[in-house]
CSV table of C-alpha atoms in Angstrom, one decimal:
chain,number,residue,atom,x,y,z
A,1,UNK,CA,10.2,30.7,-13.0
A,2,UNK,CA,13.1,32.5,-11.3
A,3,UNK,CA,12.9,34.1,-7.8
A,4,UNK,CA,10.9,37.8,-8.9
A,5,UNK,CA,8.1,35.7,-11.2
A,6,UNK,CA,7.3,34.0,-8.0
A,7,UNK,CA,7.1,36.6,-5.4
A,8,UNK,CA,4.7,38.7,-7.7
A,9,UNK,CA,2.4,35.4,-8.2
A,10,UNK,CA,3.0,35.3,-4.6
A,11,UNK,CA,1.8,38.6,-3.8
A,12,UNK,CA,-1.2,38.3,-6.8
A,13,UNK,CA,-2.1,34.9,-4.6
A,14,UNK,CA,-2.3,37.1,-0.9
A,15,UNK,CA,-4.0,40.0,-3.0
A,16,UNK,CA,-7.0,37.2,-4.2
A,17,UNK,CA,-7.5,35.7,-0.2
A,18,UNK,CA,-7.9,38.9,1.1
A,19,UNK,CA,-10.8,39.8,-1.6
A,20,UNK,CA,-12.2,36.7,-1.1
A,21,UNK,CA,-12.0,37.2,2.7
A,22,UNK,CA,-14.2,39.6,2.6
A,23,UNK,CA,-17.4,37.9,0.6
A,24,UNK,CA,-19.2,35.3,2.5
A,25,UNK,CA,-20.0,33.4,-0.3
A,26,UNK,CA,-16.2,32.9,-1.0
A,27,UNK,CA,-15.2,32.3,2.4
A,28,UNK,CA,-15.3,27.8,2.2
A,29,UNK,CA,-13.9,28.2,-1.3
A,30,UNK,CA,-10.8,26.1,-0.4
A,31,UNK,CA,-9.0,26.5,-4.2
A,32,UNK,CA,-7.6,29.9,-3.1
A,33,UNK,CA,-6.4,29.2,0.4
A,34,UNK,CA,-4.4,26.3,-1.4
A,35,UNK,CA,-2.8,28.2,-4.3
A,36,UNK,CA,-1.6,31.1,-1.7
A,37,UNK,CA,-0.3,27.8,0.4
A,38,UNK,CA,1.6,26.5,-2.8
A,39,UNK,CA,3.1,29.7,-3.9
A,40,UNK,CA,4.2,30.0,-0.5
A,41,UNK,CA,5.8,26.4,-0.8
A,42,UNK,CA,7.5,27.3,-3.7
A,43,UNK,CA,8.9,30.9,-2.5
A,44,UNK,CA,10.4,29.1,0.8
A,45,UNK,CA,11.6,26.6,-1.7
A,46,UNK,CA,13.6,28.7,-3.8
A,47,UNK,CA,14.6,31.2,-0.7
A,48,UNK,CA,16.5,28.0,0.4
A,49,UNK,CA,18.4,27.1,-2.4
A,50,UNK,CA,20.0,30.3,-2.6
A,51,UNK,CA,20.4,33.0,-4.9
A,52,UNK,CA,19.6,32.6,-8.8
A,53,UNK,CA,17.8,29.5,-8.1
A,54,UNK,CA,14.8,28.8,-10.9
A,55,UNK,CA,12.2,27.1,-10.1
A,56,UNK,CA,11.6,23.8,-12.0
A,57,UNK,CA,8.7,21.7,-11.2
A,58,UNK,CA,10.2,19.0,-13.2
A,59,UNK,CA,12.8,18.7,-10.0
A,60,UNK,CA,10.0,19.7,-7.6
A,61,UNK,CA,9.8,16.3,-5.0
A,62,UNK,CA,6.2,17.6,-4.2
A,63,UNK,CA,4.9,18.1,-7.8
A,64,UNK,CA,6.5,14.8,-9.0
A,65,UNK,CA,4.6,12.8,-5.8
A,66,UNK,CA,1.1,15.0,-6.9
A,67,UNK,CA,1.8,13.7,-10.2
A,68,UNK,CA,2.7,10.1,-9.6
A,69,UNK,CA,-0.6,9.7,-7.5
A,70,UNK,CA,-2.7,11.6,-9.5
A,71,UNK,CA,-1.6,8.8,-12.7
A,72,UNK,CA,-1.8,5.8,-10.6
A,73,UNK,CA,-5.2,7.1,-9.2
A,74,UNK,CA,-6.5,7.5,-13.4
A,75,UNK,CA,-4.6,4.1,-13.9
A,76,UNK,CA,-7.2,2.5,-11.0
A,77,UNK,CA,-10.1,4.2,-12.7
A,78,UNK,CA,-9.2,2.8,-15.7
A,79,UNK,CA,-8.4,-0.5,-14.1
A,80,UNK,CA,-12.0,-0.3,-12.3
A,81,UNK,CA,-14.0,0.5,-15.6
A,82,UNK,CA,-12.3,-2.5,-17.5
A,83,UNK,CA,-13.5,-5.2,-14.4
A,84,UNK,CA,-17.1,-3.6,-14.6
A,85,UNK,CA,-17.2,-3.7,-18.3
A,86,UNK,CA,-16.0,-7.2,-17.8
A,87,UNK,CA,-18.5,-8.0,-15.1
A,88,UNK,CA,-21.6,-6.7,-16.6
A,89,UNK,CA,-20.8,-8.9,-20.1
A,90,UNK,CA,-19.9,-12.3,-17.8
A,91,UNK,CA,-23.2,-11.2,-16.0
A,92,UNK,CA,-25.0,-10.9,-19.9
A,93,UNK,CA,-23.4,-14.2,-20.7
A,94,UNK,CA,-24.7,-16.2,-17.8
A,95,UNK,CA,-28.1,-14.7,-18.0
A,96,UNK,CA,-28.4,-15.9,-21.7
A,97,UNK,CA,-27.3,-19.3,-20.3
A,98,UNK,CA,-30.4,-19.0,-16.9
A,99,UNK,CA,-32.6,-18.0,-19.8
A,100,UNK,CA,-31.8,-21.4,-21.7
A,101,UNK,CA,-31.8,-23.6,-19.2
A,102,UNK,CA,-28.2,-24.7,-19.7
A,103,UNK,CA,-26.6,-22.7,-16.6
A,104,UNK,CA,-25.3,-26.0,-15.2
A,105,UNK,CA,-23.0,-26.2,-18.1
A,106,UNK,CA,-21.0,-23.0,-17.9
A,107,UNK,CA,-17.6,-23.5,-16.2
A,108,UNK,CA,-16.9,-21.3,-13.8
A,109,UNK,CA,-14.4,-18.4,-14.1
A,110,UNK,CA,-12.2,-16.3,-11.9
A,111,UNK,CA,-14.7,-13.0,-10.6
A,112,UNK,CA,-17.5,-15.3,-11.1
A,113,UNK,CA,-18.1,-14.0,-7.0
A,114,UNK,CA,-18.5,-10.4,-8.4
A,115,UNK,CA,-20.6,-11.8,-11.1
A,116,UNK,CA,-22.9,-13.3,-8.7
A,117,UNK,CA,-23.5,-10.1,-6.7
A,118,UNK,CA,-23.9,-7.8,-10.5
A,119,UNK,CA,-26.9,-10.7,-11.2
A,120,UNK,CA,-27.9,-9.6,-7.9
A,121,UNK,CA,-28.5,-6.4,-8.0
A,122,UNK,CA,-29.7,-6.3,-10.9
A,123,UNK,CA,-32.3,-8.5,-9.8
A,124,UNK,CA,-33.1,-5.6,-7.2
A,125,UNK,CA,-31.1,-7.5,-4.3
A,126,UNK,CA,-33.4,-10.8,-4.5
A,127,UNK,CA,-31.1,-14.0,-4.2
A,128,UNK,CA,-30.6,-15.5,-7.4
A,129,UNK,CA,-31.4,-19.5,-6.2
A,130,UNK,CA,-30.1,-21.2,-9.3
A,131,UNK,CA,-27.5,-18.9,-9.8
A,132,UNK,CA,-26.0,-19.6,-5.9
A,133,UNK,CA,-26.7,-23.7,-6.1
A,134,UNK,CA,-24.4,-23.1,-9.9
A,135,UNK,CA,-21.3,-21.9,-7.7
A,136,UNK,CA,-21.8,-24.1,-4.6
A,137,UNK,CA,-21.9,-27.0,-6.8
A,138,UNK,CA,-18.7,-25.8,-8.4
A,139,UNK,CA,-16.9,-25.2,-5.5
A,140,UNK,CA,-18.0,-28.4,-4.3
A,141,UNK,CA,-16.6,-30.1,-7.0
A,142,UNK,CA,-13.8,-28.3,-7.7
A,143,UNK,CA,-14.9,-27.1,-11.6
A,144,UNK,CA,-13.4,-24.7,-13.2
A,145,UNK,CA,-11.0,-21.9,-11.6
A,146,UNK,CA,-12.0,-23.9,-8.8
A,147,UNK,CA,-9.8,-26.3,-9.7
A,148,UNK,CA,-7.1,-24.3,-7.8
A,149,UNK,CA,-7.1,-24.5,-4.2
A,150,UNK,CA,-6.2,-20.8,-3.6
A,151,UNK,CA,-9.8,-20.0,-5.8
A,152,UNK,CA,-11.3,-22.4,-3.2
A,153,UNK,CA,-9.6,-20.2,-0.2
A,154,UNK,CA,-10.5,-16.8,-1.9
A,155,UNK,CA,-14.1,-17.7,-2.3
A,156,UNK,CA,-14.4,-18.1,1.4
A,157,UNK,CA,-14.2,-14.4,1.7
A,158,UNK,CA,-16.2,-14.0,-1.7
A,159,UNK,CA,-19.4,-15.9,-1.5
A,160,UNK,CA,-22.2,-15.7,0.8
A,161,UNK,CA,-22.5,-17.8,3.9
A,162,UNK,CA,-25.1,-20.2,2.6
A,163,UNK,CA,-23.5,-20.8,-1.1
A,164,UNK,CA,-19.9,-21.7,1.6
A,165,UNK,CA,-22.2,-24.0,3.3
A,166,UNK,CA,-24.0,-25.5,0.4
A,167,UNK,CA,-20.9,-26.1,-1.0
A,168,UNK,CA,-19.7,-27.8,2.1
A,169,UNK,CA,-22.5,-30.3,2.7
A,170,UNK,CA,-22.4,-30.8,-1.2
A,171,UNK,CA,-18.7,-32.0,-0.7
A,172,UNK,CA,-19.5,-34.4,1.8
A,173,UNK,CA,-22.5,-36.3,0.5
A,174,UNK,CA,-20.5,-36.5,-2.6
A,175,UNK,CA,-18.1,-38.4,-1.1
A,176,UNK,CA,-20.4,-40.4,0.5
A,177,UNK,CA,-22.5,-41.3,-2.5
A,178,UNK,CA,-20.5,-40.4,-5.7
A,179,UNK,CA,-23.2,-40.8,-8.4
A,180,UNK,CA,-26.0,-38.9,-6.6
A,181,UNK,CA,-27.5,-36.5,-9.0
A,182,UNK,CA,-28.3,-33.0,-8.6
A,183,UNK,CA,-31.9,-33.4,-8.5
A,184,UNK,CA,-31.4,-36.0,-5.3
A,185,UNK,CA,-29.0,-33.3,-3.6
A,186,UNK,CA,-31.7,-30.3,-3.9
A,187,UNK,CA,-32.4,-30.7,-0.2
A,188,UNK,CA,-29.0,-28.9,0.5
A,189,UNK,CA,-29.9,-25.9,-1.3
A,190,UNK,CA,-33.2,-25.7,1.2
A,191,UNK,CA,-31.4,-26.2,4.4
A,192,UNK,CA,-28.3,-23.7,3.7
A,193,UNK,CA,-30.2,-21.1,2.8
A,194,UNK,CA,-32.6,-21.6,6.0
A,195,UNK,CA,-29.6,-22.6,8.4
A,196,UNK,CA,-26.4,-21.7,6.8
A,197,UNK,CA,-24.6,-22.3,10.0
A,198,UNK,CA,-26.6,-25.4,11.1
A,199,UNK,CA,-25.3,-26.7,7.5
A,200,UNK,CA,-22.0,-26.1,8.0
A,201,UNK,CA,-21.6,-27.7,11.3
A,202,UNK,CA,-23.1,-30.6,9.7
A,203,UNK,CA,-20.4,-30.4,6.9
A,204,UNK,CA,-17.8,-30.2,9.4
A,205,UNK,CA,-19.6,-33.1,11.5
A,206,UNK,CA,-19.7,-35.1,8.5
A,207,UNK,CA,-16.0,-34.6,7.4
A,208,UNK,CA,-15.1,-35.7,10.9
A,209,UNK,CA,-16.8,-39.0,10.7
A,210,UNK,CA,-15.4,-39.8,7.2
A,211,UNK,CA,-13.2,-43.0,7.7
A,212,UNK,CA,-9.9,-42.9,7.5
A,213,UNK,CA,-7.8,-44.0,4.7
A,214,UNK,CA,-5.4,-46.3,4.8
């Protein structure tokens, strides 16, 4: 557009406002208020740069920012759709296994937190029991992507206070008795989820009083 084209959708853009200005029902309609603002971007723009000047949007710092965000914005929707589509199949997956009884046998995976909370609400916000003892045992013994010490860190800022201190006072009586089975630990299941912090400070009590090694 050179110079003339956008004075006169300039001018068209002043003509619309003060129409609307004068209808109440088109007085918090904010779309014309920012085309007259644009068009008087552009025309400052081009006055500027001198005579002859065309106006390219293609060149235009403004439009090419609009445009970057407005792609990396769809590109995080996108993104977003593909974890939720991933979450709610992990979430079908795991149910199957609760349904079966075999729970205790799924690895865990990375976004297995996220997983947790979709199982969650979809359970109308009651805590899923087995579901939480499934990833405090993990965590306690390091299965799956817990395996890596940053998934261990993460989950600290993932999981819910009593599954953290479940998972702590699992770590320690493991230590402590090695072969205990799950069924003999089910008391630390009870007490975190009473007295999640009461747990913890055992945890951490019990980690002090570890002996040494050599």
């Amino acid at each position: 557009m050179d110079a003339g084209a956008v004075a006169a959708a300039l001018e068209d853009a002043r003509f619309d406002a003060r129409q609307a200005s004068r209808y109440e029902d088109l007085a918090d309609d904010l779309r014309g208020p920012a085309e007259l603002a644009e068009w008087e971007r552009i025309d400052q723009l081009l006055a500027a740069a001198g005579p002859g000047t065309v106006y390219d949007p293609d060149v235009d710092d403004v439009v090419q920012a609009e445009l970057a965000d407005a792609t990396a914005a769809a590109a995080a929707r996108e993104a977003e759709l593909r974890e939720a589509v991933r979450i709610a199949a992990r979430a079908n997956h795991l149910q199957v296994l609760r349904d079966l009884g075999t729970l205790d046998q799924a690895e865990p995976a990375e976004g297995d937190e996220a997983v947790r909370d979709e199982l969650t609400r979809r359970a109308g916000g009651y805590i899923q029991a087995d579901v939480d003892a499934w990833l405090a045992h993990a965590l306690a013994t390091h299965r799956g992507h817990y395996r890596d010490p940053a998934a261990r860190e993460a989950a600290a800022g993932l999981l819910a206070p009593p599954i953290l201190a479940h998972a702590a006072l699992l770590g320690e009586l493991l230590r402590q008795v090695p072969g205990a089975g799950a069924d003999e630990l089910d008391f630390a299941a009870r007490l975190a989820a009473t007295e999640p912090e009461a747990v913890g400070a055992l945890a951490a009590f019990l980690t002090r009083a570890r002996p040494k090694g050599p």
